[in-house]
mmCIF file of C-alpha atoms in Angstrom:
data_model
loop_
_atom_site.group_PDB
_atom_site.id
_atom_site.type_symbol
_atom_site.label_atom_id
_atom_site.label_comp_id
_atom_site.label_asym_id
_atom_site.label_seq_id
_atom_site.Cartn_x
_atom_site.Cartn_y
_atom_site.Cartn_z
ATOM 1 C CA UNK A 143 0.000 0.000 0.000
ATOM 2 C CA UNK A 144 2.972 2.491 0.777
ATOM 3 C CA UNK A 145 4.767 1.655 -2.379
ATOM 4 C CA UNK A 146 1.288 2.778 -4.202
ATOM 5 C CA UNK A 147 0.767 5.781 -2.604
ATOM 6 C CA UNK A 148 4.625 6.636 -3.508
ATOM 7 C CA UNK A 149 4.240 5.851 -6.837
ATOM 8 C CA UNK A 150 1.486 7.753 -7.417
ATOM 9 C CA UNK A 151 2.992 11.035 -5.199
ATOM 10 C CA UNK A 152 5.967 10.931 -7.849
ATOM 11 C CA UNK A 153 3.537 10.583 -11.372
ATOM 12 C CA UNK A 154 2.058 13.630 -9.237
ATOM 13 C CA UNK A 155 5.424 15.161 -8.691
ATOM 14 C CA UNK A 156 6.561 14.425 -12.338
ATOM 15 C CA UNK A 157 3.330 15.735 -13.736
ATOM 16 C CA UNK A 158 3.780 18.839 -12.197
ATOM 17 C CA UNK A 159 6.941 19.569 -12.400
ATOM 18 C CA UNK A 160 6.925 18.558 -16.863
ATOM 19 C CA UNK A 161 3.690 20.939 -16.604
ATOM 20 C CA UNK A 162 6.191 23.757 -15.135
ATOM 21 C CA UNK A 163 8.740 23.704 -18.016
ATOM 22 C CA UNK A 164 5.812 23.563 -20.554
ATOM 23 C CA UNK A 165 4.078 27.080 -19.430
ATOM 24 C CA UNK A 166 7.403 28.554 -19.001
ATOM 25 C CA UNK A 167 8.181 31.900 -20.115
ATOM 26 C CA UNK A 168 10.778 32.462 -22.735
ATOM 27 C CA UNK A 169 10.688 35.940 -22.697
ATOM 28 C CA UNK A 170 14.119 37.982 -21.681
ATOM 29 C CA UNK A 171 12.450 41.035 -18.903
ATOM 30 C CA UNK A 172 14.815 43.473 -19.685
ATOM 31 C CA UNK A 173 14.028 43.597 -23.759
ATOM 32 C CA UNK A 174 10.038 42.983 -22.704
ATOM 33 C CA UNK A 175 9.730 45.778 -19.872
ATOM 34 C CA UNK A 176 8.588 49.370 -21.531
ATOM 35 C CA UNK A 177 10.997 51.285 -19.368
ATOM 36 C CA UNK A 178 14.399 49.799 -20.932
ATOM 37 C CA UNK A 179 15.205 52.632 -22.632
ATOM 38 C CA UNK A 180 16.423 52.815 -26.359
ATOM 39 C CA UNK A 181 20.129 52.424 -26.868
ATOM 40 C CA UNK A 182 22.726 53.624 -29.866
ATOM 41 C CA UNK A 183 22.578 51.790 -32.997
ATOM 42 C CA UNK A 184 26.009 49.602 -32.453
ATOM 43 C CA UNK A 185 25.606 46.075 -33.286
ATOM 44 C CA UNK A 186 22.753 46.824 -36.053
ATOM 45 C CA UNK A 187 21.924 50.147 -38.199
ATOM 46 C CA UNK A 188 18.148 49.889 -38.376
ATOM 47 C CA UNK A 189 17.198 51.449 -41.847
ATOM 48 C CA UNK A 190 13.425 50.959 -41.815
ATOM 49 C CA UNK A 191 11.876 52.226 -39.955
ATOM 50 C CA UNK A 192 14.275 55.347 -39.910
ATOM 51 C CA UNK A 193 11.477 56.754 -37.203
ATOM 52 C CA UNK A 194 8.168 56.732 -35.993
ATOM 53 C CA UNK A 195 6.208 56.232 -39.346
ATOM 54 C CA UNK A 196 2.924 56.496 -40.366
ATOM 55 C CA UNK A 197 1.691 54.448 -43.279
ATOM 56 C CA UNK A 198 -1.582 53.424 -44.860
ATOM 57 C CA UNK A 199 -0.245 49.471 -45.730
ATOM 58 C CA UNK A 200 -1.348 46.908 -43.501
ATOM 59 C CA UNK A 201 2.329 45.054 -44.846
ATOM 60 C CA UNK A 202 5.509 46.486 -43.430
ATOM 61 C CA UNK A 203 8.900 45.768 -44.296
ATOM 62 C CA UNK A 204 11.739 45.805 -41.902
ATOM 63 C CA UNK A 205 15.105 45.975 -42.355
ATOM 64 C CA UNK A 206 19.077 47.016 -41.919
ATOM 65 C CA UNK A 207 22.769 45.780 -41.630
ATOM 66 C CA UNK A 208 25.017 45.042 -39.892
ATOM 67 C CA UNK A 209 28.886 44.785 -40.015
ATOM 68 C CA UNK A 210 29.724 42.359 -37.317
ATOM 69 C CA UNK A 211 29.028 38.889 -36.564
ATOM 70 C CA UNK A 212 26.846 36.597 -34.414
ATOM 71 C CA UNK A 213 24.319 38.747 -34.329
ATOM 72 C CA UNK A 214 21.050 37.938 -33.342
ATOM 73 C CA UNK A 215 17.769 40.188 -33.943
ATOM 74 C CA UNK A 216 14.339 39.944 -32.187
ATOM 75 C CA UNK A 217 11.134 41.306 -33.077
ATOM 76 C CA UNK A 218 8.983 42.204 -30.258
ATOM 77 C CA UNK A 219 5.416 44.601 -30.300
ATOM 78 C CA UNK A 220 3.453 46.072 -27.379
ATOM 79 C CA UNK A 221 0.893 44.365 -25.762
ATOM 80 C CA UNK A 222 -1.624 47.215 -23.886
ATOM 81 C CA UNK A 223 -3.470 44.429 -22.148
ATOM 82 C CA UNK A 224 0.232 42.792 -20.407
ATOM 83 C CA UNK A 225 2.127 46.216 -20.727
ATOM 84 C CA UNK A 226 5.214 44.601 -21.920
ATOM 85 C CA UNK A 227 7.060 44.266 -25.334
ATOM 86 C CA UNK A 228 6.189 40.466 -26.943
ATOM 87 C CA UNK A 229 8.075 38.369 -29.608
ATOM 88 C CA UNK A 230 6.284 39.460 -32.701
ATOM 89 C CA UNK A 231 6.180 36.559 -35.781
ATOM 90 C CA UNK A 232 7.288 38.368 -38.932
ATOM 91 C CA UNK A 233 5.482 36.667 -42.429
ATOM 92 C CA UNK A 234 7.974 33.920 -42.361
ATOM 93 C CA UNK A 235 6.752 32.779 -39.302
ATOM 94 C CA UNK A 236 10.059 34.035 -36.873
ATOM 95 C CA UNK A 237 10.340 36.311 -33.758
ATOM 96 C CA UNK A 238 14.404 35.823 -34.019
ATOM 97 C CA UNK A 239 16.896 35.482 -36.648
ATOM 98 C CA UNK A 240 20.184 35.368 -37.263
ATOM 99 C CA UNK A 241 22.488 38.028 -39.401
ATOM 100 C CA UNK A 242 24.082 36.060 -42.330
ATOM 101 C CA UNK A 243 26.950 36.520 -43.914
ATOM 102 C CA UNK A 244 25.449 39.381 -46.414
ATOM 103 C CA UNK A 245 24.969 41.193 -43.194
ATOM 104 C CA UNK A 246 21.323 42.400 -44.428
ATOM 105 C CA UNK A 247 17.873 41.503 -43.103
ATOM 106 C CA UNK A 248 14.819 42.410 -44.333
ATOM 107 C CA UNK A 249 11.474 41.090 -42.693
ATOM 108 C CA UNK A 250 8.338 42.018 -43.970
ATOM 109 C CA UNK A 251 5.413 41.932 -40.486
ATOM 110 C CA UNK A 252 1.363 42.548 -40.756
ATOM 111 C CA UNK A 253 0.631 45.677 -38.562
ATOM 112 C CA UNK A 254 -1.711 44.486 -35.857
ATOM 113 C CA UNK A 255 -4.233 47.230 -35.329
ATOM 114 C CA UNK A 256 -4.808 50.243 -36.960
ATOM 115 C CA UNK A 257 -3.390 52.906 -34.801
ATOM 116 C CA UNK A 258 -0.226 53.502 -33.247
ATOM 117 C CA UNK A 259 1.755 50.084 -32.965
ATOM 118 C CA UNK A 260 5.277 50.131 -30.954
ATOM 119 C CA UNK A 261 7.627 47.927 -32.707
ATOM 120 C CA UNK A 262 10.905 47.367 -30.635
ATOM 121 C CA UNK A 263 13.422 45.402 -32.602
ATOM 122 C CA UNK A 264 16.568 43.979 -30.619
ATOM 123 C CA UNK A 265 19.828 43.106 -31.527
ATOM 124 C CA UNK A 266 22.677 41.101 -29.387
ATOM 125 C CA UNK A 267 25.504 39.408 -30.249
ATOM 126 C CA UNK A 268 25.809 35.628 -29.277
ATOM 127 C CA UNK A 269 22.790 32.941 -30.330
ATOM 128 C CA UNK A 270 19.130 33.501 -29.830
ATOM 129 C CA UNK A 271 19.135 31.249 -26.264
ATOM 130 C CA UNK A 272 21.204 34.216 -24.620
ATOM 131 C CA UNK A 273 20.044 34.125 -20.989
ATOM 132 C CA UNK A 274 19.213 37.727 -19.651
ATOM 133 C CA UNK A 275 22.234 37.445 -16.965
ATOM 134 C CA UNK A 276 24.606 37.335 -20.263
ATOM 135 C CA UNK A 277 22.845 40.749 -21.358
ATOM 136 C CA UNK A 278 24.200 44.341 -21.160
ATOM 137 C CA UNK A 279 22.378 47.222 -22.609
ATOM 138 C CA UNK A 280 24.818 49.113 -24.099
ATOM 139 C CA UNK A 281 27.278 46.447 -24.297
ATOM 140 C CA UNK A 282 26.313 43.904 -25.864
ATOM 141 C CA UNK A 283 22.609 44.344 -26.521
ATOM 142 C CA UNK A 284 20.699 46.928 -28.547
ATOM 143 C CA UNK A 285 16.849 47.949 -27.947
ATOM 144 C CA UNK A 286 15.571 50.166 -30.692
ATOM 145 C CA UNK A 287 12.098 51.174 -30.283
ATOM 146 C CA UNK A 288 9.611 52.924 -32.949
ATOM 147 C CA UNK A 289 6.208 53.992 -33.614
ATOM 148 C CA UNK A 290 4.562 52.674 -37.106
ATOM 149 C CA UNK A 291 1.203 54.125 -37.306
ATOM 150 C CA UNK A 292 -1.439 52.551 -39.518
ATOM 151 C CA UNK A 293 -3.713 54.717 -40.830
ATOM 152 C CA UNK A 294 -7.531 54.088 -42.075
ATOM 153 C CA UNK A 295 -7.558 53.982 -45.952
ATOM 154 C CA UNK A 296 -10.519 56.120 -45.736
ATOM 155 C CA UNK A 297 -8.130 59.116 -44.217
ATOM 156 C CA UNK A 298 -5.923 58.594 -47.883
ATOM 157 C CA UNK A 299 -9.272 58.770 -49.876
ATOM 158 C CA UNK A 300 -10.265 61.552 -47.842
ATOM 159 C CA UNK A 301 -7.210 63.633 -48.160
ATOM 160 C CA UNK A 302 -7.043 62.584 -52.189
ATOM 161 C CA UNK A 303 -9.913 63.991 -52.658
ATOM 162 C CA UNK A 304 -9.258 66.656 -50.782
ATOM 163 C CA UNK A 305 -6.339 67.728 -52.698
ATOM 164 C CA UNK A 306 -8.087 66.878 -56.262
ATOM 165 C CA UNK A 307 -10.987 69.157 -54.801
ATOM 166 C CA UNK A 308 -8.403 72.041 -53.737
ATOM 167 C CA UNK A 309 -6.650 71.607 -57.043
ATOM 168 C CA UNK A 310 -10.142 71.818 -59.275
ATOM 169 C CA UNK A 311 -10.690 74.736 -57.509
ATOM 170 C CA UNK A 312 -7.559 76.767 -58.367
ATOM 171 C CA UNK A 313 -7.786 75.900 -61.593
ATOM 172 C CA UNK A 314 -11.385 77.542 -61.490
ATOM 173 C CA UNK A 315 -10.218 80.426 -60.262
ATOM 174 C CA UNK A 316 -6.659 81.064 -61.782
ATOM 175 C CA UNK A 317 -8.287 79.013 -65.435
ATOM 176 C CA UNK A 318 -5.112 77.435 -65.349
#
């Protein structure tokens, strides 16, 4: 009877603890938290997006160089609801990626929402399983953070024919 009641306190045990590694959380807190602040551009030179951006394409292509090696880049967006920065799958189905030997990247990502969406992109040299311990902003990690703003289409019709409306009018007036 003891040997029973053992064996089934470790499948217990055992069940918990395999439960444990399956919910774990593979995200790094210092690139997730909002407050890290933005560093230089020293591992990669981010060339899109050169700012905070506004654009009217649901499709948005990311991209820039690099001149050194091992370098590792992660996608991450904000999440209102969490409050944090979380991997974000670009249209080839990755969150992380490795620098090859061109030293280009270029990843095209869907804009979740229309509205303002915070993209933060970070590079770090070493392999994508860096543990956060291993991490120094500044040093040898890179958080670049950036506002692309999606905009209705109905704002670009509106402002087209806004313009084409302006324009008919001066030419009205001035018979141009």
């Amino acid at each position: 009877m003891k040997k029973k009641i053992f064996a089934l306190f470790l499948i217990v045990v055992f069940s918990i603890g395999m439960c444990m590694t399956v919910f774990a959380d593979e995200k790094i807190d210092l690139i997730s938290d909002k407050k890290t602040e933005d560093t230089k551009q020293f591992l990669v030179t981010i060339t899109r997006p050169e700012g905070d951006e506004t654009t009217f394409k649901e499709s948005y292509v990311i991209c820039g160089n690099s001149d050194k090696q091992n370098i590792t880049v992660k996608l991450l967006m904000y999440n209102e609801k969490t409050e944090q920065f979380e991997p974000y799958m670009n249209l080839d189905g990755e969150d992380t990626w490795t620098i090859g030997a061109s030293g280009f990247f270029m990843k095209e990502i869907e804009l979740p929402k229309k509205g303002a969406n915070k993209v933060r992109i970070v590079a770090y040299q070493g392999t994508a399983k860096m543990d956060e311990a291993e991490l120094v902003l500044g040093e040898n990690l890179q958080v670049n953070t950036f506002t692309v703003t999606l905009l209705d289409r109905s704002i670009r019709d509106a402002i087209k024919n806004g313009f084409l409306r302006i324009t008919d009018m001066l030419d009205n007036l001035f018979g141009a």
